[in-house]
Short mmCIF file of C-alpha atoms in Angstrom, two decimals:
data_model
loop_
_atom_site.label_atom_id
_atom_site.label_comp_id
_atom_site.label_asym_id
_atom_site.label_seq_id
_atom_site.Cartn_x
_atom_site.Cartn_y
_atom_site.Cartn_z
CA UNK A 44 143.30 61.96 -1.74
CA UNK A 45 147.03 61.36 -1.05
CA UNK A 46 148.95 60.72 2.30
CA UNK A 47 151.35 62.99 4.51
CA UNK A 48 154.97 62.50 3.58
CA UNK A 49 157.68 63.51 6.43
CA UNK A 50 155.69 64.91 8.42
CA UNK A 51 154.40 68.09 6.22
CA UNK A 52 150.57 67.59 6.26
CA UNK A 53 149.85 69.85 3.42
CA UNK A 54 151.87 68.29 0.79
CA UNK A 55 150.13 65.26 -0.63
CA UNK A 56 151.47 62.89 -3.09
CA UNK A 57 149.87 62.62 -6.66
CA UNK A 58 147.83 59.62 -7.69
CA UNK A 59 149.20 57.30 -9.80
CA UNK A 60 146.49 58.78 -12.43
CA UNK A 61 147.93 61.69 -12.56
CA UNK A 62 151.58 60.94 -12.75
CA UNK A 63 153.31 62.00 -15.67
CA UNK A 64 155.21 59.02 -16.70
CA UNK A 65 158.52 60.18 -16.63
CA UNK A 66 158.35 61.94 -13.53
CA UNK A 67 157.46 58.11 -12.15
CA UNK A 68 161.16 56.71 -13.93
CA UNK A 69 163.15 59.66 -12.15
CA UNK A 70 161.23 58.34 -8.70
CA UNK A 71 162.22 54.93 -9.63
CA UNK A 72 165.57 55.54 -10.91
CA UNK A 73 166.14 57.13 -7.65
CA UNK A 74 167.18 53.73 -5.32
CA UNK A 75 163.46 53.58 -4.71
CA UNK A 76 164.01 56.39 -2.27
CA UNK A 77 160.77 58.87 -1.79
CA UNK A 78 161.99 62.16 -2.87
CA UNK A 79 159.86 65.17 -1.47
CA UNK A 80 158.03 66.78 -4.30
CA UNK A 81 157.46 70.39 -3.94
CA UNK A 82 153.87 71.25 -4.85
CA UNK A 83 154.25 73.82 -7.11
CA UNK A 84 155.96 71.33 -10.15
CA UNK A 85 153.49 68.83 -9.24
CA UNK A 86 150.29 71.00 -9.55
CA UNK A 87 152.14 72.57 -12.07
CA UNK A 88 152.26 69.58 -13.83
CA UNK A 89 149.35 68.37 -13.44
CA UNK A 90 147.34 71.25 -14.53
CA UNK A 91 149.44 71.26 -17.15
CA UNK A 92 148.70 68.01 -18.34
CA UNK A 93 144.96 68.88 -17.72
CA UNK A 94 145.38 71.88 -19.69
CA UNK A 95 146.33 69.78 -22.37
CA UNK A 96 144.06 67.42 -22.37
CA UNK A 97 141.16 69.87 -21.79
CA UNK A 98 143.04 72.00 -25.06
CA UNK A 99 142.60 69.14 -26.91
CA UNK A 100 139.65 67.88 -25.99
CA UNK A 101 138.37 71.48 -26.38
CA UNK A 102 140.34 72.05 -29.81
CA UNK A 103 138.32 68.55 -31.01
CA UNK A 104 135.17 69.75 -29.08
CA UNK A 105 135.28 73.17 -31.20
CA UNK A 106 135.48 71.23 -34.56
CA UNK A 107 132.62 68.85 -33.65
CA UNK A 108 130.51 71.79 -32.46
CA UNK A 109 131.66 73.63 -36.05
CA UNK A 110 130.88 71.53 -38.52
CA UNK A 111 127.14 70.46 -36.09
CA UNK A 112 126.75 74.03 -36.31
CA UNK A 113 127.45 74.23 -40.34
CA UNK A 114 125.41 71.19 -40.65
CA UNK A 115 122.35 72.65 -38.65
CA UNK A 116 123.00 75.88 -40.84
CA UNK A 117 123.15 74.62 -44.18
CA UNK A 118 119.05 74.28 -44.68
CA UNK A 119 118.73 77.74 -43.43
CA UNK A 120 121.43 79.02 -45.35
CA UNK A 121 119.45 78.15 -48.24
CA UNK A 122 116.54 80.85 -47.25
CA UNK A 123 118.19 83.89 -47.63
CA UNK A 124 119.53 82.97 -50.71
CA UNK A 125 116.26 81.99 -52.00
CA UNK A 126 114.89 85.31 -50.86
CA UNK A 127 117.65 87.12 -52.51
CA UNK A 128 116.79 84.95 -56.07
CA UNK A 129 113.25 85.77 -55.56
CA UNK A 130 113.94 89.50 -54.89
CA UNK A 131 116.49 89.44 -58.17
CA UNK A 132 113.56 88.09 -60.05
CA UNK A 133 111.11 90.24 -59.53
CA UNK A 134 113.41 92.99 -60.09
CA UNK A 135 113.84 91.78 -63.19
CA UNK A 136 110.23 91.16 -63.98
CA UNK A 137 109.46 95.13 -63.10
CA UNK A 138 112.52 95.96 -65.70
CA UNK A 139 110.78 93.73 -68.17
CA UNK A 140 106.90 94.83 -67.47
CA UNK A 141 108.33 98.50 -67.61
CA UNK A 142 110.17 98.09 -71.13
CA UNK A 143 107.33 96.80 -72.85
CA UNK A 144 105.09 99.34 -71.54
CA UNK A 145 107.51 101.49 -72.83
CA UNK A 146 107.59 100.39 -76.16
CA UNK A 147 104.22 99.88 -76.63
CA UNK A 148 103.79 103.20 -76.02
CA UNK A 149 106.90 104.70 -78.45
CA UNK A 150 104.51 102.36 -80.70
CA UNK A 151 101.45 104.18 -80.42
CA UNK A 152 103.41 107.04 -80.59
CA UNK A 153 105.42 106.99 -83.73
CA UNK A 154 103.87 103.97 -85.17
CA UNK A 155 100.03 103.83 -85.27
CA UNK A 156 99.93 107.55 -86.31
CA UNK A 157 101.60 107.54 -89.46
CA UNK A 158 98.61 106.18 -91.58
CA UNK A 159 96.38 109.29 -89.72
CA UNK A 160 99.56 111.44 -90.82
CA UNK A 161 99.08 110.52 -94.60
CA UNK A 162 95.41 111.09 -94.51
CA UNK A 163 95.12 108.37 -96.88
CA UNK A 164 91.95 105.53 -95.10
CA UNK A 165 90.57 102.08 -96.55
CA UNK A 166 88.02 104.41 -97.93
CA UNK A 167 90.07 106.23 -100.69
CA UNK A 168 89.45 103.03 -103.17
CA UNK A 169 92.79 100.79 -102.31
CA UNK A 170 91.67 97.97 -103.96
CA UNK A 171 89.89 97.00 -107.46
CA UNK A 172 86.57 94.72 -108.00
CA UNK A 173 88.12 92.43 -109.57
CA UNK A 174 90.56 91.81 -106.62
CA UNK A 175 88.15 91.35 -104.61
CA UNK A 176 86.56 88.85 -106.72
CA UNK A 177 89.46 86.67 -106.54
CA UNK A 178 89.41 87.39 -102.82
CA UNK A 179 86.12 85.70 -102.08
CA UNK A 180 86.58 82.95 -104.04
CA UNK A 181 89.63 82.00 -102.07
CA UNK A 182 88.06 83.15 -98.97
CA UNK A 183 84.98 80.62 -99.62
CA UNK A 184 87.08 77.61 -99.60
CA UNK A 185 89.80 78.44 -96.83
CA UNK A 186 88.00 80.76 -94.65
CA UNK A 187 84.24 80.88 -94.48
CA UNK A 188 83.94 77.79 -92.43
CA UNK A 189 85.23 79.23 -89.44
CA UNK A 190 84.12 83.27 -89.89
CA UNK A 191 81.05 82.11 -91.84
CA UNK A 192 80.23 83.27 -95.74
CA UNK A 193 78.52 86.84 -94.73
CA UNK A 194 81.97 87.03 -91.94
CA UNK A 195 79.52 87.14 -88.97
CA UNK A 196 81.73 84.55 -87.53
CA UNK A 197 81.46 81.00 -86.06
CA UNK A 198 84.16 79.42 -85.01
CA UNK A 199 86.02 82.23 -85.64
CA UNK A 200 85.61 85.41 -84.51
CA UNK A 201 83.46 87.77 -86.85
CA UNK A 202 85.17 90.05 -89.48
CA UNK A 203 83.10 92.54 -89.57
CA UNK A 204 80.86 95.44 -88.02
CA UNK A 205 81.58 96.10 -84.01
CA UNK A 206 84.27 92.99 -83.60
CA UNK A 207 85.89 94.14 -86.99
CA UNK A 208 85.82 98.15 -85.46
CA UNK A 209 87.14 97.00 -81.91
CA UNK A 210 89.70 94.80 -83.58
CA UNK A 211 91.00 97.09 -86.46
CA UNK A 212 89.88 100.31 -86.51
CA UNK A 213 92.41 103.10 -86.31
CA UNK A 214 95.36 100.69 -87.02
CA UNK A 215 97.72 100.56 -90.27
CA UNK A 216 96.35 98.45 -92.98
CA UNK A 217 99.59 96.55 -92.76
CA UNK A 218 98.89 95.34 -89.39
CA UNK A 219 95.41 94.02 -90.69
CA UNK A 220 97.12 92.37 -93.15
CA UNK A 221 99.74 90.42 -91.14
CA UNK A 222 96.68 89.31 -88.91
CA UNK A 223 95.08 87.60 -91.06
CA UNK A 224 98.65 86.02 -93.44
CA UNK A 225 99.71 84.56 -90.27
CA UNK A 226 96.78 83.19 -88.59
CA UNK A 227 94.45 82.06 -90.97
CA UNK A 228 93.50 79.32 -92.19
CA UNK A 229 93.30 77.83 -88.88
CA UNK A 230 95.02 74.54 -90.12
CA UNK A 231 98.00 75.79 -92.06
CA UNK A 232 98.78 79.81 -91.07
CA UNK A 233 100.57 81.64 -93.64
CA UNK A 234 100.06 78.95 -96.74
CA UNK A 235 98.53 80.70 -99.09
CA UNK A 236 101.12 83.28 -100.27
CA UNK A 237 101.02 86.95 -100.23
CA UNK A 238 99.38 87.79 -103.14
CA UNK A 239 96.27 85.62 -102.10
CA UNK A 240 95.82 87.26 -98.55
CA UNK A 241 96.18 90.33 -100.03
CA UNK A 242 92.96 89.50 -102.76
CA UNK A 243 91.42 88.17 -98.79
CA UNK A 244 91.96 91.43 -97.58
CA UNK A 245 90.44 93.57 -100.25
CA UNK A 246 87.45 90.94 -99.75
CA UNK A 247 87.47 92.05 -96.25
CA UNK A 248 86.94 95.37 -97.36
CA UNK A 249 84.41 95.19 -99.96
CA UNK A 250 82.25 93.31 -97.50
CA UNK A 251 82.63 96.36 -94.41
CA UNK A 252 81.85 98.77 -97.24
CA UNK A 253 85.06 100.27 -98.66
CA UNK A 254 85.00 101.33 -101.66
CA UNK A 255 87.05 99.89 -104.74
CA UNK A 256 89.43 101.97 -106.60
CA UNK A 257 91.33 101.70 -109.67
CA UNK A 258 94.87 100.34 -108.17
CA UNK A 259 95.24 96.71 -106.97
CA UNK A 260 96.47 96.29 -103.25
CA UNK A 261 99.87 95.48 -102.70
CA UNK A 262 102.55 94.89 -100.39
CA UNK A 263 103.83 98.06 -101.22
CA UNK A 264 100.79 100.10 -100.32
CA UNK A 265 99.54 98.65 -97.00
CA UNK A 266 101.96 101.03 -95.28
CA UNK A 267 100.26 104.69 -94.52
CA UNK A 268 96.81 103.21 -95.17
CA UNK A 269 94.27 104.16 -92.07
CA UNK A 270 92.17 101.37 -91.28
CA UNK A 271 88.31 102.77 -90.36
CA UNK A 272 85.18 100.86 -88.95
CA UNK A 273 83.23 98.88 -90.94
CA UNK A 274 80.41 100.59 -92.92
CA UNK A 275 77.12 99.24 -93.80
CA UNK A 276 77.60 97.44 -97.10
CA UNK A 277 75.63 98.62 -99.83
CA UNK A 278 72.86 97.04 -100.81
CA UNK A 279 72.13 94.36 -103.60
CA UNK A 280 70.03 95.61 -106.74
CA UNK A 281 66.53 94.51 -106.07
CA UNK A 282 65.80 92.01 -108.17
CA UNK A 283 62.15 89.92 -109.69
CA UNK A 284 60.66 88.29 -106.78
CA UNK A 285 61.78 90.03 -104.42
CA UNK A 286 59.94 91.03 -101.15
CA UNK A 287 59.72 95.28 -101.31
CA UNK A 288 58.07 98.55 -99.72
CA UNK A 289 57.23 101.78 -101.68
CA UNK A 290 54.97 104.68 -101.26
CA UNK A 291 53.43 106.91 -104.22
CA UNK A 292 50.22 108.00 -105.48
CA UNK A 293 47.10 105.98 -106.06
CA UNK A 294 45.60 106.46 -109.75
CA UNK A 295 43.02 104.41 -111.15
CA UNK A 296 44.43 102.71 -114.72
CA UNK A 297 42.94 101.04 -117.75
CA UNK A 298 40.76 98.50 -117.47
CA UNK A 299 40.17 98.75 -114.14
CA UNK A 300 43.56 98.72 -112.98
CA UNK A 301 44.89 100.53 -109.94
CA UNK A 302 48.46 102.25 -110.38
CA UNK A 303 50.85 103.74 -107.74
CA UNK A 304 52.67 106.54 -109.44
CA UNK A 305 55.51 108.54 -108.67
CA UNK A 306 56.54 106.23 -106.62
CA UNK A 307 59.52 105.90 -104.91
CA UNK A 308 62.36 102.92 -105.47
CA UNK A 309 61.40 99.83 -103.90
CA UNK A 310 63.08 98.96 -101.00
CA UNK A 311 63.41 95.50 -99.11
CA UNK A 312 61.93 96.44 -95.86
CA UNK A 313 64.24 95.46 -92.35
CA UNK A 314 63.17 92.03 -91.08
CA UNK A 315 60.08 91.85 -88.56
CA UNK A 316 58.83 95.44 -89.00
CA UNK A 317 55.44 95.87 -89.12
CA UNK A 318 53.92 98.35 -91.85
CA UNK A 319 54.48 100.64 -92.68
CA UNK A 320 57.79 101.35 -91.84
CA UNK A 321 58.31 104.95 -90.22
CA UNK A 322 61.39 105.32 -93.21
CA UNK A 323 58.94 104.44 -95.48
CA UNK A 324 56.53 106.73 -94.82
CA UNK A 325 59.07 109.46 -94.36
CA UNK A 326 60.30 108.63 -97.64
CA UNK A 327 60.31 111.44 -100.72
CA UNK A 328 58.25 110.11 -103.76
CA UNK A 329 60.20 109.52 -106.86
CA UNK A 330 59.44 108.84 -111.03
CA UNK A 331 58.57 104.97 -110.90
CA UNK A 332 54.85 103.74 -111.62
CA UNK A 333 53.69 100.15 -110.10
CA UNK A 334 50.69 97.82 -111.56
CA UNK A 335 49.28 97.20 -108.40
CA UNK A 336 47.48 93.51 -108.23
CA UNK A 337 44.68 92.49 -106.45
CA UNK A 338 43.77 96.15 -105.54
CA UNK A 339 40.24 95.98 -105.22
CA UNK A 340 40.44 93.66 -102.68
CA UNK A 341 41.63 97.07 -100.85
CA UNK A 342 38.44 99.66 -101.83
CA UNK A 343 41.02 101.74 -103.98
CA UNK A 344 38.25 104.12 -104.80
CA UNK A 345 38.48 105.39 -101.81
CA UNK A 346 41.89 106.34 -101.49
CA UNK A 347 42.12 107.72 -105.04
CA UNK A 348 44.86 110.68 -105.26
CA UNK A 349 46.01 109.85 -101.61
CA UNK A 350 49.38 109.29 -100.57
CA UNK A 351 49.81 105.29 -99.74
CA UNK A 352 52.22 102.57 -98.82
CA UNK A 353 52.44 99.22 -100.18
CA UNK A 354 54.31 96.35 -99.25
CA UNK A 355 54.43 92.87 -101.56
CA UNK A 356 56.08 91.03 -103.40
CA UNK A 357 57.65 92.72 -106.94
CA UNK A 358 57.03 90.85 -110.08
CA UNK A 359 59.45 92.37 -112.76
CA UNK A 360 58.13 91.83 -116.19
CA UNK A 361 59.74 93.76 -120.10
CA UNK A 362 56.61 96.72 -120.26
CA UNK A 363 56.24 96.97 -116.73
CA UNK A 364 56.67 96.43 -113.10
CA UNK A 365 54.16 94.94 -110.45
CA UNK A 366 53.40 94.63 -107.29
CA UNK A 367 51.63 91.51 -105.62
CA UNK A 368 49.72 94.13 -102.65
CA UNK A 369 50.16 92.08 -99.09
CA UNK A 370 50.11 95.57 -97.26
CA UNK A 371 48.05 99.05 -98.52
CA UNK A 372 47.78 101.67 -95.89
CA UNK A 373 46.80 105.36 -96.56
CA UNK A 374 49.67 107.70 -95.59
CA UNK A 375 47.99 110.95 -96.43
CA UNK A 376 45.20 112.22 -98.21
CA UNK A 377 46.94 114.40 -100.70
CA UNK A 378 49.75 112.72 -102.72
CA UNK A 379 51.58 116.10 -103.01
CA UNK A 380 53.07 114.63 -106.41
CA UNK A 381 55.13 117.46 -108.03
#
């Protein structure tokens, strides 16, 4: 608070708290007399020593306050940095996904097309028999466990008919080659050599129907070389024993034999269809003649000169060929033979 000095009630003397100390060695230095301090110095003073204090106090206030504030910021900074990585990286991504699209298509474009340019297919003859010989033997012992001998596929996918079409189809022959040199076998890709896969590939082929030609395959002819979808592989000569259909005429023979002349080649009827089979019966006749056994357990007599199916089991013998009857139906009742 302060006390009056001489008699000038609005000048108060400063606290000893905030007396500058040298101000209090000029009082004392002064024989202990009271000198009359004006205000203006003293307030002067001490706001100026409260500036200074408060400057400091403020300067050290500010740099506490910084690095609290830095310290609060430095997880937050973090997000927008992240978001700016994560926006970088999908840019990058959409560069990426829009180059391959890109070249896949400058594939398909300039690529795919040049075997349909040539005109030349798997089905001008670009392999020989006897390369495909070699081709199933090998393809026996390394492959046919997982696609299965007949390549319907087990463990592997099939190699042939709608999987082979939807696989392969309309693609170089080179590309159906490197398929299959480096992925199969399963167990040890690419270990058989080239010459091998390419004896597995014109196995491939034989068994979706190509035909063979008179020129090996090689590495130098896969290029320009359409591949097409499977075909329906021709079938096996019929051999003795074997379960067939025909249709011809009915003829009594000698010693009261029957006989199916001009009848057509056998044929090993599809499995599970009942006779006769509607190709059957559509079927032209043709030159062969049949010894038909057991056929009076049908009444032949009474399909003499008619046109007939029969379905059984042909027996294949030097002078002739015969047929064990387990089917005889009437077709028409003219034969129509020419």
């Amino acid at each position: 608070m302060g006390d009056e000095r001489h008699g000038h009630p609005g000048l108060r003397a400063a606290g000893a708290l905030l007396e500058h100390p040298e101000q209090a060695g000029i009082h004392q230095r002064a024989d202990r007399r009271h000198r009359l301090r004006r205000p203006r110095p003293r307030v002067a003073l001490r706001h100026a020593g409260r500036q200074a204090l408060s400057t400091r106090n403020q300067t050290h206030r500010s740099r506490r306050v910084g690095t609290d504030q830095a310290a609060a910021a430095g997880p937050l900074s973090g997000e927008p940095r992240r978001h700016e990585e994560n926006r970088r990286s999908r840019k990058r991504i959409l560069l990426y996904t829009k180059f391959f699209v890109f070249l896949v298509f400058l594939l398909r474009a300039f690529v795919f097309p040049r075997a349909q340019e040539s005109g030349k297919t798997v089905a001008d003859g670009v392999y020989t028999d006897a390369q495909a010989a070699r081709g199933a033997a090998v393809y026996d012992t390394a492959c046919a466990g997982c696609h299965r001998a007949d390549l319907g596929g087990g463990t592997g996918p099939a190699l042939r008919d709608q999987r082979f079409a939807r696989q392969f189809a309309g693609k170089d022959l080179r590309a159906f080659f490197t398929k299959i040199a480096t992925t199969m076998p399963r167990n040890a890709p690419a270990s058989l050599g080239d010459n091998v896969y390419l004896d597995i590939v014109a196995h491939l082929l034989k068994e979706n129907g190509f035909p063979a030609g008179s020129q090996e395959l090689t590495a130098d002819t896969l290029d320009g070389v359409g591949v097409l979808p499977g075909r329906s592989k021709p079938a096996p000569p019929i051999g003795g024993f074997s379960y067939v259909e025909v249709v011809g005429c009915l003829a009594p023979g000698p010693q009261h034999t029957w006989l199916l002349t001009h009848a057509s080649e056998p044929v090993v009827p599809a499995a599970g269809a009942p006779p006769p089979a509607s190709a059957a019966a559509a079927r032209p006749l043709g030159g062969a003649t049949f010894h038909l056994l057991d056929a009076m357990a049908y009444a032949p007599e009474a399909h003499a000169g008619h046109k007939m199916y029969v379905r059984g089991l042909l027996i294949k013998l030097p002078d002739e060929e015969r047929i064990a009857i387990s089917a005889f139906e009437m077709l028409a009742p003219q034969c129509g033979a020419p």
